[in-house]
CSV table of C-alpha atoms and ligand atoms in Angstrom, one decimal:
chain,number,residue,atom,x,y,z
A,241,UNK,CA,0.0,0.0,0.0
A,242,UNK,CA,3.0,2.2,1.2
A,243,UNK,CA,4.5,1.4,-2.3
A,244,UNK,CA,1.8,2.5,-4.3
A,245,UNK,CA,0.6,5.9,-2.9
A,246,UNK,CA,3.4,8.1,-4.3
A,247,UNK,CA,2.1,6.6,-7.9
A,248,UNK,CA,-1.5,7.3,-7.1
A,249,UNK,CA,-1.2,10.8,-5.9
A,250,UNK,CA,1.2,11.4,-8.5
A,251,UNK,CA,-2.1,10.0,-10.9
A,252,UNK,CA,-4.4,12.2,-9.1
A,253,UNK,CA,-2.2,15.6,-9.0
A,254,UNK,CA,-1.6,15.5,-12.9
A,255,UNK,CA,-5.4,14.5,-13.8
A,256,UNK,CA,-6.4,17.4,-10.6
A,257,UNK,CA,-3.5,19.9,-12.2
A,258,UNK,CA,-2.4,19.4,-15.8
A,259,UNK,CA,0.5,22.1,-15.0
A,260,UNK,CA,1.7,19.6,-13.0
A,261,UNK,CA,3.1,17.6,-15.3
A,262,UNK,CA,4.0,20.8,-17.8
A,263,UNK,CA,6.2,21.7,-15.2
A,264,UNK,CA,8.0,18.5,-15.4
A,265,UNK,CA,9.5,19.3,-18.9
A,266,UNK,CA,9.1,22.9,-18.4
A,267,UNK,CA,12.6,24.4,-20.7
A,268,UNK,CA,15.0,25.8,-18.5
A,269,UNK,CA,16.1,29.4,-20.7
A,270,UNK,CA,15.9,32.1,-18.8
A,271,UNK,CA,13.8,35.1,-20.8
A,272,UNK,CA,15.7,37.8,-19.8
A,273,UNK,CA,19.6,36.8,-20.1
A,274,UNK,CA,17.7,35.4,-24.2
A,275,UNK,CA,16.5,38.5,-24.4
A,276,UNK,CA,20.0,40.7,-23.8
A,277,UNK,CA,21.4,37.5,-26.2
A,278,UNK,CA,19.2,38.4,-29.0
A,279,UNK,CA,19.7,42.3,-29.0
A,280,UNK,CA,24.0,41.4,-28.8
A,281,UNK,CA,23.1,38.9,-31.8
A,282,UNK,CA,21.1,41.5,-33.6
A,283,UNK,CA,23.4,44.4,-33.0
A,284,UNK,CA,27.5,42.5,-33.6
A,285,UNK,CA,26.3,38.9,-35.5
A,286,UNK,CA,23.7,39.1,-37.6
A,287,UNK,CA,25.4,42.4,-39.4
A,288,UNK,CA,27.9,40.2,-40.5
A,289,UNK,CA,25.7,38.0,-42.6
A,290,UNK,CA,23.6,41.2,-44.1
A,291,UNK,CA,27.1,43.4,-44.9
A,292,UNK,CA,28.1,40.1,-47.1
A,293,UNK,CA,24.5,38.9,-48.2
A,294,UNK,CA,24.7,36.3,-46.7
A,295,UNK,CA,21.9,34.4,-44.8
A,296,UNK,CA,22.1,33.1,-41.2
A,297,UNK,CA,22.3,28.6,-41.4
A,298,UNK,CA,19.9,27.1,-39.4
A,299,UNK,CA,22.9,25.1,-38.3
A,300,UNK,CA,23.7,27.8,-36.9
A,301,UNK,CA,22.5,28.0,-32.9
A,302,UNK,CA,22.6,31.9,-32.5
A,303,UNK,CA,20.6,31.9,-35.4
A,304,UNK,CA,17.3,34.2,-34.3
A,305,UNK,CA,14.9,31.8,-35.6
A,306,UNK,CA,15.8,29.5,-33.4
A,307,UNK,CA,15.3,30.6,-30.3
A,308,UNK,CA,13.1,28.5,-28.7
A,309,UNK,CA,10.3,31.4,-27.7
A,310,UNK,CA,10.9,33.4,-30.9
A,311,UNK,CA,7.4,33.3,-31.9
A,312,UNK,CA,6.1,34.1,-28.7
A,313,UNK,CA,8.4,37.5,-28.9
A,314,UNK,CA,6.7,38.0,-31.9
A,315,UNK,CA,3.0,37.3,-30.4
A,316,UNK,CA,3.6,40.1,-27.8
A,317,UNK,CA,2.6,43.9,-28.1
A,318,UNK,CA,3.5,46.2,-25.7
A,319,UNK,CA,0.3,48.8,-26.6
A,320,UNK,CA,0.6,51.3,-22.7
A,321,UNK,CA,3.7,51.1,-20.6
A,322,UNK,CA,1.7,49.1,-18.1
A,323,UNK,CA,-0.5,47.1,-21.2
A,324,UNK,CA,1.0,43.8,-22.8
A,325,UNK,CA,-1.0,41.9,-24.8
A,326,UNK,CA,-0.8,38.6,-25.7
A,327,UNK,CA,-1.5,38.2,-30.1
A,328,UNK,CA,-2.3,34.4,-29.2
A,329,UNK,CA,-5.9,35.2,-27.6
A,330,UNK,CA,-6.0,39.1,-27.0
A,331,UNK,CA,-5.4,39.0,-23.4
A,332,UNK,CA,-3.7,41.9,-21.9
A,333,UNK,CA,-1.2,42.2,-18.8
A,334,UNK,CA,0.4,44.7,-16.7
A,335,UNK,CA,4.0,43.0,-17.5
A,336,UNK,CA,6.1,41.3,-19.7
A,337,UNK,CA,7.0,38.7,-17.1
A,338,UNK,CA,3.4,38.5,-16.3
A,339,UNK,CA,2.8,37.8,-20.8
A,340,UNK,CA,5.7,35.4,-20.5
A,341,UNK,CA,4.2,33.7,-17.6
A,342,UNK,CA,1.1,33.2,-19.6
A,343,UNK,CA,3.0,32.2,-22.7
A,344,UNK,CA,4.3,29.4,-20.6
A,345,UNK,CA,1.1,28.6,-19.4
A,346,UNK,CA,-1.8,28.8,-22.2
A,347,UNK,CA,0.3,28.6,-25.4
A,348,UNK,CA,3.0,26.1,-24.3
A,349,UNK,CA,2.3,24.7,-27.5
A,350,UNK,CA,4.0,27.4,-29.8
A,351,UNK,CA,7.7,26.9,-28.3
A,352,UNK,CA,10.0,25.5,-30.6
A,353,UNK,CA,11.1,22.6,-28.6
A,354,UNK,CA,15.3,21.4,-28.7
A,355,UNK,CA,16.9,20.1,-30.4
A,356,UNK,CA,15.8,22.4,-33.2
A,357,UNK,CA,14.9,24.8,-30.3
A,358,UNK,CA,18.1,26.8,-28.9
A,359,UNK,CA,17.6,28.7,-25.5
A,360,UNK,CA,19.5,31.8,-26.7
A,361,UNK,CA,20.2,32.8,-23.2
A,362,UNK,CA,22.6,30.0,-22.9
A,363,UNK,CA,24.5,31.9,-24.9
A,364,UNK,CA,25.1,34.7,-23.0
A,365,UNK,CA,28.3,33.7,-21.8
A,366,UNK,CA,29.9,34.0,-24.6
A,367,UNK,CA,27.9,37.0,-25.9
A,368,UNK,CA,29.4,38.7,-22.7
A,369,UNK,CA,25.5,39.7,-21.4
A,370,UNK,CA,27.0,40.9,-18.1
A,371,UNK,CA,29.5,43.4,-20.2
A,372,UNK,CA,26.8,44.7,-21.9
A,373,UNK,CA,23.6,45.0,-20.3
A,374,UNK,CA,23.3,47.3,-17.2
A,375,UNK,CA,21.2,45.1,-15.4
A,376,UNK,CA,24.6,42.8,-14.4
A,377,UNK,CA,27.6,43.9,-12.9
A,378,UNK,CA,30.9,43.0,-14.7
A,379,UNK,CA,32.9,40.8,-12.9
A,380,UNK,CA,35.8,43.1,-10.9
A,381,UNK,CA,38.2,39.6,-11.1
A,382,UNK,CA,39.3,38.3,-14.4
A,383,UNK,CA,39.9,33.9,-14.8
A,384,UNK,CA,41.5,33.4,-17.8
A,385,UNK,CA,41.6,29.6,-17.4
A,386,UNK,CA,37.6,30.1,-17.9
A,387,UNK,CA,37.8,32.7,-20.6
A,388,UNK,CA,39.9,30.2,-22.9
A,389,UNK,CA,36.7,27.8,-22.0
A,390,UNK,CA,34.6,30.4,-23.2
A,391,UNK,CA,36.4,30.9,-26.3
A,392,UNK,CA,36.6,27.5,-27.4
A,393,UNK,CA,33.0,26.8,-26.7
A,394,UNK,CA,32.7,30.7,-29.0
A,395,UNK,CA,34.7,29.5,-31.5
A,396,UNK,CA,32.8,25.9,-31.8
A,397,UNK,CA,29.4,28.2,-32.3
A,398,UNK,CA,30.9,30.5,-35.1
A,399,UNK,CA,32.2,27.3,-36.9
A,400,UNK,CA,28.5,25.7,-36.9
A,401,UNK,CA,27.7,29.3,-38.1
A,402,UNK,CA,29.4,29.8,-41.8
A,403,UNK,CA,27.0,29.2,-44.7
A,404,UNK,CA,27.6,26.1,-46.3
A,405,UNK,CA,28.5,27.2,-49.0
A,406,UNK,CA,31.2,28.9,-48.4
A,407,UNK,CA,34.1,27.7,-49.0
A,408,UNK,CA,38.2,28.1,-49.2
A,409,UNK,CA,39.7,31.7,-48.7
A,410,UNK,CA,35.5,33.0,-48.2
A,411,UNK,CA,35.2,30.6,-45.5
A,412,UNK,CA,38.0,31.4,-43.7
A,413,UNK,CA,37.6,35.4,-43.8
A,414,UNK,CA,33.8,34.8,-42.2
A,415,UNK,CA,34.9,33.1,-39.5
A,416,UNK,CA,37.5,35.2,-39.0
A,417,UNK,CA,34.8,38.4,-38.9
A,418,UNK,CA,32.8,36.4,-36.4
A,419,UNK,CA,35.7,35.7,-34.2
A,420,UNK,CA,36.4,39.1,-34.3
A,421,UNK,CA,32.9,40.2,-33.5
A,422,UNK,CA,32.5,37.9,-31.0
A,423,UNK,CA,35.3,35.5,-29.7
A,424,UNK,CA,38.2,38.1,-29.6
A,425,UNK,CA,36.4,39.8,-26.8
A,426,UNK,CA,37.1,37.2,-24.4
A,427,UNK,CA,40.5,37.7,-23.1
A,428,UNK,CA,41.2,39.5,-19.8
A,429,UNK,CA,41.8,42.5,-21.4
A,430,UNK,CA,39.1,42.8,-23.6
A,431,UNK,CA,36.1,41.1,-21.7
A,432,UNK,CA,35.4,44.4,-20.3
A,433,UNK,CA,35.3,46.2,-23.9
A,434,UNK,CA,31.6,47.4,-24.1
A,435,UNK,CA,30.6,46.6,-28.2
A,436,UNK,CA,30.8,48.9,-31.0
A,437,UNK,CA,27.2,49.2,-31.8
A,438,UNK,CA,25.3,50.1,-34.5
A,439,UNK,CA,23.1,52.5,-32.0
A,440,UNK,CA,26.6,53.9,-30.4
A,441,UNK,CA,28.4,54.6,-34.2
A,442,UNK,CA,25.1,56.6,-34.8
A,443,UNK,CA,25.7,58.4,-31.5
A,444,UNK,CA,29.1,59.0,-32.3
A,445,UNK,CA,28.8,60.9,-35.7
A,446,UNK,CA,25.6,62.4,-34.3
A,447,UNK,CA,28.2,63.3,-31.6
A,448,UNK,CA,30.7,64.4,-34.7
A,449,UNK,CA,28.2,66.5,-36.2
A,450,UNK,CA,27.0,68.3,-32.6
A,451,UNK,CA,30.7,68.9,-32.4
A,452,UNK,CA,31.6,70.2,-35.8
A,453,UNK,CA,28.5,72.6,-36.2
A,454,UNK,CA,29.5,73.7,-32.6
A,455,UNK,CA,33.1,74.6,-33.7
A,456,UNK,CA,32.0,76.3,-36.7
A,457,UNK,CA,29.1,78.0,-35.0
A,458,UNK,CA,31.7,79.3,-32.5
A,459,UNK,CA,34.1,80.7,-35.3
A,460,UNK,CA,31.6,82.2,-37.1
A,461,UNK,CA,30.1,83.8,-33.8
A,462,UNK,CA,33.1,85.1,-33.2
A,463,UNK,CA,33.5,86.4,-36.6
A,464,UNK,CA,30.2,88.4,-36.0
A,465,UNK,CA,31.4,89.2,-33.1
A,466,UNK,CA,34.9,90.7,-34.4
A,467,UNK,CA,33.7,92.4,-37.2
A,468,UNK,CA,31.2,94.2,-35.1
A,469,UNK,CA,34.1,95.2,-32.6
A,470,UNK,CA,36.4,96.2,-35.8
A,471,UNK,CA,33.7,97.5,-38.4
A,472,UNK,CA,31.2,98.9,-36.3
A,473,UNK,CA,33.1,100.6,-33.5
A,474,UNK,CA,35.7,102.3,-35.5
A,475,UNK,CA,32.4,103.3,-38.2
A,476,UNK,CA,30.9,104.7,-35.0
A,477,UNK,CA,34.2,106.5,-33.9
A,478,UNK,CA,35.2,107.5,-37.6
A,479,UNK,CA,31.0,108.8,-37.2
A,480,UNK,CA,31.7,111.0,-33.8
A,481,UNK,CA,35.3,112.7,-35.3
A,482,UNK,CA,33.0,113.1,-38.2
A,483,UNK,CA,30.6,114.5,-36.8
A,484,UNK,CA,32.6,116.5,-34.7
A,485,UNK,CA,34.4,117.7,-37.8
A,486,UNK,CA,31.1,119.5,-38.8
A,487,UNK,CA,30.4,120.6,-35.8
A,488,UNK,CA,33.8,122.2,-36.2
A,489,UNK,CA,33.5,122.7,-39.8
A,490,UNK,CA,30.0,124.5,-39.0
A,491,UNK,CA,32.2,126.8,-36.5
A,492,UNK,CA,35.5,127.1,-38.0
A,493,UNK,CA,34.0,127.5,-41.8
A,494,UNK,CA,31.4,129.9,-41.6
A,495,UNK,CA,33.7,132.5,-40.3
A,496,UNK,CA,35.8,131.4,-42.8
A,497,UNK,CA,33.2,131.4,-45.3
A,498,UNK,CA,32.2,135.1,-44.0
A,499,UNK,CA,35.5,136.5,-44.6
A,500,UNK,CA,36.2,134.6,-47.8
A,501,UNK,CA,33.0,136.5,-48.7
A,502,UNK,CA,33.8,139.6,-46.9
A,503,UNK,CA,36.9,139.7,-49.0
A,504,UNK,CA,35.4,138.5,-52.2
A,505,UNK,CA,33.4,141.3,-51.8
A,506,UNK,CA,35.9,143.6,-50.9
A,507,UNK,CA,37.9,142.4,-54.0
A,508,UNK,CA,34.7,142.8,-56.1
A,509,UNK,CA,34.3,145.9,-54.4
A,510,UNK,CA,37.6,146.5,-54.9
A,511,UNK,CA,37.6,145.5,-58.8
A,512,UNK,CA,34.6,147.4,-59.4
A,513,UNK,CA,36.8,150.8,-57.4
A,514,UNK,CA,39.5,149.3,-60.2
A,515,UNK,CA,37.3,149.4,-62.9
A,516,UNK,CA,36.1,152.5,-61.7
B,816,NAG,C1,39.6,29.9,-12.8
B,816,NAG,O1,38.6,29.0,-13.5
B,816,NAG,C2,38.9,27.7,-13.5
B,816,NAG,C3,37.9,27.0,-14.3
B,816,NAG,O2,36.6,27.3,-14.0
B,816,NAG,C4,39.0,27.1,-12.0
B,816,NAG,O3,39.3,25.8,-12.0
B,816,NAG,C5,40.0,28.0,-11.2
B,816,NAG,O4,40.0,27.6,-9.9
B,816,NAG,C6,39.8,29.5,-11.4
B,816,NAG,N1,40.9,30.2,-10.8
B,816,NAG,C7,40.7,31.2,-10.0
B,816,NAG,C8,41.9,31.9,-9.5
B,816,NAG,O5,39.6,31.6,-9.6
């Protein structure tokens, strides 16, 4: 009797809760670490393949499609800050974890199971999801013993990664661009190295431009600036002497002018006595 209760309980629980047994083979991927996976692969990896037209293997485990809840990502619509909604059945939630929790729950049926199925969060290790996502801490100690671990399980991945067909001097220059995007980052010094993304390129000549209008926008102030001090100023002063001039002028001339016609006249005066 002893023996058999575990069995029958176990019967009763998974006809009483069907989760039960779900939970049983419930995947092990953590959402979160697939999700900072997916935006490293989208921002360093996948360029690779687009830059060279080339298309992403299914052989391939970082390959986006798949990632084992790929199509619930794209069943979920974030419509308020505090909405979710679920494209499966319409249902809405206050948060992401609370959609995924639901994914898990009503729509277990839509993973894409392993071994086609690839937890992309297992992949953060290599992906370095701690370097680049604020949410972790970097690690203050460096192991190289485990780095070289990490790069030859990195370095296995990229291989199952080049198109197949691919081949000879080709070949070896993709993996080569995916060790470099990926694998060359983990060595003690460069593990810490935050990526060269797409997002922070376009910050940087945004930055460039900010930058170069400023400098030019300063010089050209300053040339407004200058000209007013050199062309306005002395205009003004040149105005003042000028006007001070005819103010003298005015004073000094019209005497001037009086005599000069006082002795014109006298002269005339003078010519007409002559003529006289
Ligand atoms: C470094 O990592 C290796 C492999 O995980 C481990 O055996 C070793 O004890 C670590 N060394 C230090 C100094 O933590």
């Amino acid at each position: 009797m002893w023996v058999m209760q575990p069995g029958i309980l176990y019967f009763m629980l998974s006809v009483i809760f069907p989760i039960a047994s779900a939970i049983e083979d419930k995947i092990a991927c953590s959402k979160q670490d697939s999700r900072i996976a997916t935006e490293i692969v989208e921002e360093v990896f996948i360029p690779i393949f687009d830059d060279t037209s080339n298309t992403v293997p299914t052989s391939c485990p970082l390959n986006p499609a798949r990632y084992i809840y790929g199509d619930n990502e794209k069943h979920k619509l974030q419509e308020e800050p505090n909405r979710w909604s679920c494209q499966y059945c319409g249902k809405a939630f206050v948060t992401q974890d609370f959609l995924d929790n639901h994914f898990d729950n009503r729509h277990g049926d839509t993973i894409l199971k392993p071994p086609k199925g690839v937890c992309l969060g297992d992949y953060c290790d290599i992906l370095r999801c701690e370097v680049v996502d604020v949410l972790y801490s970097a690690p203050e100690t460096c192991n190289q013993t485990q780095l070289d671990i990490l790069k030859t399980k990195c370095e296995k991945t990229v291989k199952q990664c080049v198109p197949l067909y691919l081949s000879g001097m080709k070949k070896y220059s993709f993996i080569n661009d995916m060790r470099l995007a990926v694998c060359a980052y983990l060595t003690c010094e460069k593990y810490s190295e935050k990526l060269l993304q797409k997002t922070s390129s376009v910050k940087l000549i945004i930055g460039l431009f900010v930058g170069v209008s400023c400098f030019f926008g300063a010089i050209i102030f300053f040339l407004l600036v200058c000209t007013d001090i050199l062309i306005v100023e002395p205009e003004d002063s040149y105005q003042y002497i000028k006007k001070r001039n005819k103010v003298k002028d005015v004073k000094i001339r019209i005497p001037g002018e009086d005599a000069e016609l006082r002795h014109r006249h006298r002269t005339t005066r003078y010519d007409s006595d002559s003529d006289r």
